[in-house]
Amino acid sequence: MAIDISKKVLIITLLIFTILTASFTFTHNMQLSNFLELEQTDTLENVERVQNAVATEQSYLDYIVQDWACWDDTYQFIDDTNQDYIDVDLQNQTLAGINVNVMIFVDNSGEVVYVKSVNTHTVEEAPVPEKLLAMIEDGSLLTKGENDTISGFVLLDEDPMFIACHPILTTNYEGPSKGTLIFGRYFDDALLESFKIVTRSSLLMYRTDEQMPADFQMKIKNVSENPEKIVVEPLGENKIAGYFGLKDINGQLALLIRADFPRELYLHSKKTLNYMYFFLLLTGLMTGVGVKFALDKLFVSRLVQIDDFVTKVRSEKDLSKRLSLEDDDELYRLSREINGMLNEIYLAEQELKAQAREKKVLLDSLNELAVFVDPELKIIWANKAALEYMNTDLEKVKGVSLKDAPGINAPLVEDLNFEQIFVTGEKKSGEFAAKDGKVWFAQAIPVPDEQGNIIGILQTCWDITERKEAERLLHEKQIAEVANRTKSEFLANMSHELRTPLNSIIGFSDLLYEKIYGELNEKQTKAIGNISRSGKHLLNLINDILDLSKVEAGKLELDYREFELAGKLNSMKNLLSPIADRKNIEINIDVDRDLNTIRADEARFAQIMYNLMDNAIKFSHENGIVNVRAEKKGDFVEVTVRDNGIGIKDEDQHKLFKPFSQVDSFSSKKFQGTGLGLSLVKQIVNLHGGQVWFSSKIDEGSTFAFTIPVYGNNKNDGNDKVNLLDKELDGSEDSGEK
């Protein structure tokens, strides 16, 4: 008998070891597969960065050609090909500055009006690609209407080229179209190298009209069917590559690009996984051997001794015999209690009942709803939480069909398909929204008997309403943060991009206005003056946008200085007097006698006053009055700007202090403005440690007021500069602009 039991123990030990080995192997392979999927996902994200870099370059060219094509000067140039346009705007440095190699002006008849080709690296003129001129002759690069544009690649003999074509319209995007403006930039090795640096990847590019390496040829079919698709494939043990295509202007595959990346993630994970796999196998083997030895010595041999004793007692029917075992353990206690077996059976029965009571107490203490039903879907048992939710007791609900039970049970029978569970024996779960608005996670678990036959289903329900709401709020918060950060970065980048050409426009227009290049007639002088004023207005708008983006990015700094308050207010009055004089508006300045100097950012204080006083003048009637008063209140100075103008409607007041928001609509607005002034006022005042507020009545005027510390922000004593990151903005006021 001892030999048989020992063999069984050995078989069990080997079986356990085999199961562990199979589990480890399955887990190893599954994890390895997960790492491969993770590597592929990471490669796709890296290749998408390369695609985005190429798309950004094309978008930039599309934007630049639209900016030039929709310009009154370009519109006029197609008619008169004036030399001033060429001398001022079509210099080599201009093309190099905007990263354009080829610029071609074509009229509506298909004739080339002007063409220029520049090497952007040497800023020297270069030959115009013959293939581009041929494509103009056959109409491939010519737009067909005012809304027609062409964008993509062209395979030239020199290099592939980004192409962007736009109809030539007025600055107001009005027609009729005078022709087509064509911009091109070579996709050369230098540009490819810049993409490598930006995306931190190794890139190879081949044209489809030339011989390609074997791996490119194998991928060209997949990419041709869908150029936007990324094909990822390992190149070996240490490198993985992603392939994607770029289309020409006709929608055909023109270029095939491969981005290579090291397989560090996969190799490191595989190595770690192998070490863990062999360690677990070794541990399992050693544990199996130890368990087998311990069971034989401590359990099997003594169990054989008990079996021999019981067999002998049964065969001899001699209950006077006693079994004596060594060690004070379970087997020893078993030998001591054999003669009291019948009594122990009774005690065991009582213990089972106690355990049943404990299980009931445990289940009743759960917050989850638990209901057990038989194959006919009749309720057999329900815990306390379920009974309270159904507003009944166990005796009343026992035997009732689950479909007829109150609460969420009836819909769950249909959603979880209880009848199917009895057939398949598979548990089911899912989320369910009840009529009262609560969200539940429900689970139906089949309960089998000893023969494996399903005797019922245990249904449990968890109330996950608060968790789902928290997940929704977190998701909305993340979306809002990403959108706000993206908007700030976009405004900052676009503002910087616009300042460079705008400064050039303002500079050249001022030179023309001052007649540096020669005399101008009255009409020309007026037009040049309008260009200069409009450019400066646009530059101020861009500066406001930059300030706003700095505020939202937490990078706006204050430069604290002590200055005379009355002098500063009078200087702002003098600055705005020409604007006020146009409407015969009187500006009054009133400063407390004991309020001489304050400590603040002088330039930002001037920016606050300019916006408030300019708004007061702008929205005042003819012959109106604007009163500016400054008085000391404790450690703060309170400045009010009051006008007797048009006032603000109650329904429009919520728009104040919001960026880009104005009271009058865009289509009907009478007053020039960007909607940024009051937003910046609020942010700058908050940054100083103050507050801003207003009051207004329609047709009676408005009063805007703010306070800032007289001696600077106390939280930043000893430091002349403060960053927005050190100051949390007060969001209690309404936002918008007058």
JSON list of N, CA and C in Angstrom, two decimals, residues 76-86 113-114:
[
{"chain": "A", "resi": 76, "resn": "GLN", "atom": "N", "xyz": [-2.32, 92.30, -58.96]},
{"chain": "A", "resi": 76, "resn": "GLN", "atom": "CA", "xyz": [-1.97, 93.38, -59.90]},
{"chain": "A", "resi": 76, "resn": "GLN", "atom": "C", "xyz": [-0.77, 92.99, -60.74]},
{"chain": "A", "resi": 77, "resn": "PHE", "atom": "N", "xyz": [0.15, 92.23, -60.16]},
{"chain": "A", "resi": 77, "resn": "PHE", "atom": "CA", "xyz": [1.39, 91.86, -60.87]},
{"chain": "A", "resi": 77, "resn": "PHE", "atom": "C", "xyz": [1.09, 91.02, -62.10]},
{"chain": "A", "resi": 78, "resn": "ILE", "atom": "N", "xyz": [0.08, 90.17, -62.05]},
{"chain": "A", "resi": 78, "resn": "ILE", "atom": "CA", "xyz": [-0.27, 89.34, -63.22]},
{"chain": "A", "resi": 78, "resn": "ILE", "atom": "C", "xyz": [-0.66, 90.22, -64.41]},
{"chain": "A", "resi": 79, "resn": "ASP", "atom": "N", "xyz": [-1.27, 91.41, -64.10]},
{"chain": "A", "resi": 79, "resn": "ASP", "atom": "CA", "xyz": [-1.70, 92.30, -65.19]},
{"chain": "A", "resi": 79, "resn": "ASP", "atom": "C", "xyz": [-0.56, 93.17, -65.73]},
{"chain": "A", "resi": 80, "resn": "ASP", "atom": "N", "xyz": [0.24, 93.74, -64.78]},
{"chain": "A", "resi": 80, "resn": "ASP", "atom": "CA", "xyz": [1.22, 94.73, -65.28]},
{"chain": "A", "resi": 80, "resn": "ASP", "atom": "C", "xyz": [2.68, 94.29, -65.10]},
{"chain": "A", "resi": 81, "resn": "THR", "atom": "N", "xyz": [2.93, 93.14, -64.46]},
{"chain": "A", "resi": 81, "resn": "THR", "atom": "CA", "xyz": [4.30, 92.63, -64.23]},
{"chain": "A", "resi": 81, "resn": "THR", "atom": "C", "xyz": [5.24, 93.76, -63.82]},
{"chain": "A", "resi": 82, "resn": "ASN", "atom": "N", "xyz": [4.80, 94.55, -62.84]},
{"chain": "A", "resi": 82, "resn": "ASN", "atom": "CA", "xyz": [5.59, 95.73, -62.47]},
{"chain": "A", "resi": 82, "resn": "ASN", "atom": "C", "xyz": [6.90, 95.31, -61.81]},
{"chain": "A", "resi": 83, "resn": "GLN", "atom": "N", "xyz": [7.94, 96.08, -62.11]},
{"chain": "A", "resi": 83, "resn": "GLN", "atom": "CA", "xyz": [9.29, 95.76, -61.65]},
{"chain": "A", "resi": 83, "resn": "GLN", "atom": "C", "xyz": [9.44, 95.96, -60.15]},
{"chain": "A", "resi": 84, "resn": "ASP", "atom": "N", "xyz": [8.64, 96.89, -59.56]},
{"chain": "A", "resi": 84, "resn": "ASP", "atom": "CA", "xyz": [8.74, 97.12, -58.12]},
{"chain": "A", "resi": 84, "resn": "ASP", "atom": "C", "xyz": [8.39, 95.86, -57.34]},
{"chain": "A", "resi": 85, "resn": "TYR", "atom": "N", "xyz": [7.37, 95.14, -57.77]},
{"chain": "A", "resi": 85, "resn": "TYR", "atom": "CA", "xyz": [6.98, 93.88, -57.13]},
{"chain": "A", "resi": 85, "resn": "TYR", "atom": "C", "xyz": [8.12, 92.88, -57.17]},
{"chain": "A", "resi": 86, "resn": "ILE", "atom": "N", "xyz": [8.80, 92.82, -58.33]},
{"chain": "A", "resi": 86, "resn": "ILE", "atom": "CA", "xyz": [9.92, 91.88, -58.46]},
{"chain": "A", "resi": 86, "resn": "ILE", "atom": "C", "xyz": [11.07, 92.29, -57.56]},
{"chain": "A", "resi": 113, "resn": "VAL", "atom": "N", "xyz": [4.05, 84.08, -66.57]},
{"chain": "A", "resi": 113, "resn": "VAL", "atom": "CA", "xyz": [4.29, 85.52, -66.45]},
{"chain": "A", "resi": 113, "resn": "VAL", "atom": "C", "xyz": [5.66, 85.77, -65.85]},
{"chain": "A", "resi": 114, "resn": "TYR", "atom": "N", "xyz": [6.01, 84.99, -64.84]},
{"chain": "A", "resi": 114, "resn": "TYR", "atom": "CA", "xyz": [7.31, 85.18, -64.19]},
{"chain": "A", "resi": 114, "resn": "TYR", "atom": "C", "xyz": [7.68, 83.87, -63.49]}
]
